[in-house]
Every structure is written in structure tokens, then in C-alpha cells.
mmCIF file of C-alpha atoms in Angstrom:
data_model
loop_
_atom_site.group_PDB
_atom_site.id
_atom_site.type_symbol
_atom_site.label_atom_id
_atom_site.label_comp_id
_atom_site.label_asym_id
_atom_site.label_seq_id
_atom_site.Cartn_x
_atom_site.Cartn_y
_atom_site.Cartn_z
ATOM 1 C CA MET A 1 8.191 -12.416 3.933
ATOM 2 C CA SER A 2 7.362 -8.781 4.637
ATOM 3 C CA PHE A 3 4.365 -6.980 3.148
ATOM 4 C CA ILE A 4 6.555 -4.846 0.919
ATOM 5 C CA ALA A 5 8.472 -7.839 -0.422
ATOM 6 C CA ARG A 6 5.212 -9.677 -1.064
ATOM 7 C CA ILE A 7 3.735 -6.669 -2.871
ATOM 8 C CA ASN A 8 6.831 -6.396 -5.075
ATOM 9 C CA GLN A 9 6.558 -10.095 -5.894
ATOM 10 C CA ASP A 10 2.852 -9.740 -6.698
ATOM 11 C CA ILE A 11 3.547 -6.701 -8.918
ATOM 12 C CA THR A 12 5.994 -8.759 -10.947
ATOM 13 C CA ALA A 13 3.472 -11.593 -11.271
ATOM 14 C CA ALA A 14 0.697 -9.191 -12.313
ATOM 15 C CA MET A 15 2.965 -7.692 -14.993
ATOM 16 C CA LYS A 16 3.801 -11.126 -16.377
ATOM 17 C CA ASN A 17 0.145 -12.178 -16.388
ATOM 18 C CA LYS A 18 -1.021 -8.852 -17.858
ATOM 19 C CA GLU A 19 -3.498 -8.219 -15.036
ATOM 20 C CA ALA A 20 -3.956 -4.467 -15.372
ATOM 21 C CA GLU A 21 -6.428 -3.902 -12.520
ATOM 22 C CA LYS A 22 -4.418 -5.955 -10.053
ATOM 23 C CA LEU A 23 -1.209 -4.215 -11.117
ATOM 24 C CA SER A 24 -2.776 -0.799 -10.682
ATOM 25 C CA THR A 25 -4.032 -1.662 -7.199
ATOM 26 C CA LEU A 26 -0.691 -3.095 -6.105
ATOM 27 C CA ARG A 27 1.152 -0.031 -7.375
ATOM 28 C CA MET A 28 -1.232 2.205 -5.424
ATOM 29 C CA VAL A 29 -0.562 0.199 -2.256
ATOM 30 C CA LYS A 30 3.183 0.271 -2.820
ATOM 31 C CA THR A 31 3.073 4.041 -3.330
ATOM 32 C CA ALA A 32 1.109 4.522 -0.115
ATOM 33 C CA LEU A 33 3.634 2.423 1.801
ATOM 34 C CA MET A 34 6.569 4.292 0.276
ATOM 35 C CA ASN A 35 4.967 7.661 1.113
ATOM 36 C CA PHE A 36 4.444 6.532 4.709
ATOM 37 C CA GLU A 37 8.074 5.409 4.902
ATOM 38 C CA ILE A 38 9.282 8.776 3.574
ATOM 39 C CA GLU A 39 7.062 10.589 6.053
ATOM 40 C CA LYS A 40 8.420 8.432 8.876
ATOM 41 C CA LYS A 41 12.008 9.143 7.836
ATOM 42 C CA GLY A 42 11.298 12.865 7.825
ATOM 43 C CA LYS A 43 9.789 12.830 11.297
ATOM 44 C CA ALA A 44 12.544 10.684 12.785
ATOM 45 C CA ASN A 45 15.383 12.423 10.923
ATOM 46 C CA ASP A 46 16.693 8.928 10.286
ATOM 47 C CA ALA A 47 17.673 7.921 6.760
ATOM 48 C CA GLU A 48 17.508 4.230 7.704
ATOM 49 C CA ALA A 49 13.970 4.250 9.132
ATOM 50 C CA THR A 50 11.896 1.486 7.575
ATOM 51 C CA ILE A 51 8.366 0.375 8.234
ATOM 52 C CA ASP A 52 7.601 -2.968 9.791
ATOM 53 C CA ASP A 53 4.666 -5.215 9.005
ATOM 54 C CA ALA A 54 2.500 -3.753 11.794
ATOM 55 C CA GLU A 55 2.898 -0.239 10.391
ATOM 56 C CA ALA A 56 2.309 -1.516 6.855
ATOM 57 C CA LEU A 57 -0.882 -3.177 8.027
ATOM 58 C CA LYS A 58 -2.094 0.122 9.522
ATOM 59 C CA VAL A 59 -1.447 1.865 6.198
ATOM 60 C CA LEU A 60 -3.365 -0.850 4.342
ATOM 61 C CA GLN A 61 -6.256 -0.594 6.795
ATOM 62 C CA SER A 62 -6.426 3.161 6.257
ATOM 63 C CA LEU A 63 -6.544 2.629 2.476
ATOM 64 C CA VAL A 64 -9.416 0.169 2.879
ATOM 65 C CA LYS A 65 -11.275 2.603 5.143
ATOM 66 C CA GLN A 66 -10.831 5.410 2.593
ATOM 67 C CA ARG A 67 -12.249 3.226 -0.180
ATOM 68 C CA ARG A 68 -15.213 2.135 1.941
ATOM 69 C CA ASP A 69 -15.964 5.759 2.828
ATOM 70 C CA SER A 70 -15.816 6.674 -0.856
ATOM 71 C CA VAL A 71 -18.241 3.907 -1.761
ATOM 72 C CA GLU A 72 -20.607 4.989 1.010
ATOM 73 C CA GLN A 73 -20.542 8.612 -0.133
ATOM 74 C CA TYR A 74 -21.099 7.583 -3.738
ATOM 75 C CA THR A 75 -24.125 5.452 -2.873
ATOM 76 C CA GLN A 76 -25.694 8.334 -0.978
#
């Protein structure tokens, strides 16, 4: 199962279980992945360009790094 499919499945589960924080986080991740996919399509001029799991993992790692940097700045 790909990252995007898993995220969509987890979003549905979070909605059913009324887990607002988890749902918000998953939607943020999905948006970041969709934005990356749109950016990739624009650069490649290919309407069928999709991201694979390795690229999705890089996007997720960048999101984690951004959050860690934010926490570090806040604590200072």
C-alpha cells in the first residue's frame, strides 16, 4: 500500500473515530504531498506524473524537519 493510499485510509478512520488532531495532521500531510505532486507535474510538463513512496518519504521528512526547527526556535 502506498503512502498516499494509507494516508487516505487513515483520514477516513480518523473521521469515523472523531479524532480531530489526528485528522488535522493527516490532512496537512496529504496537502503537502498533493502540492509536491502538482509541483512535479509542472516541472515535468507531464499530466500523469505521480510521486512514488521514496519521494513521499522525502516530503514527510522535510515536514518533520520543519516542525523540529519550529520547536527549537520556540524554545529559544
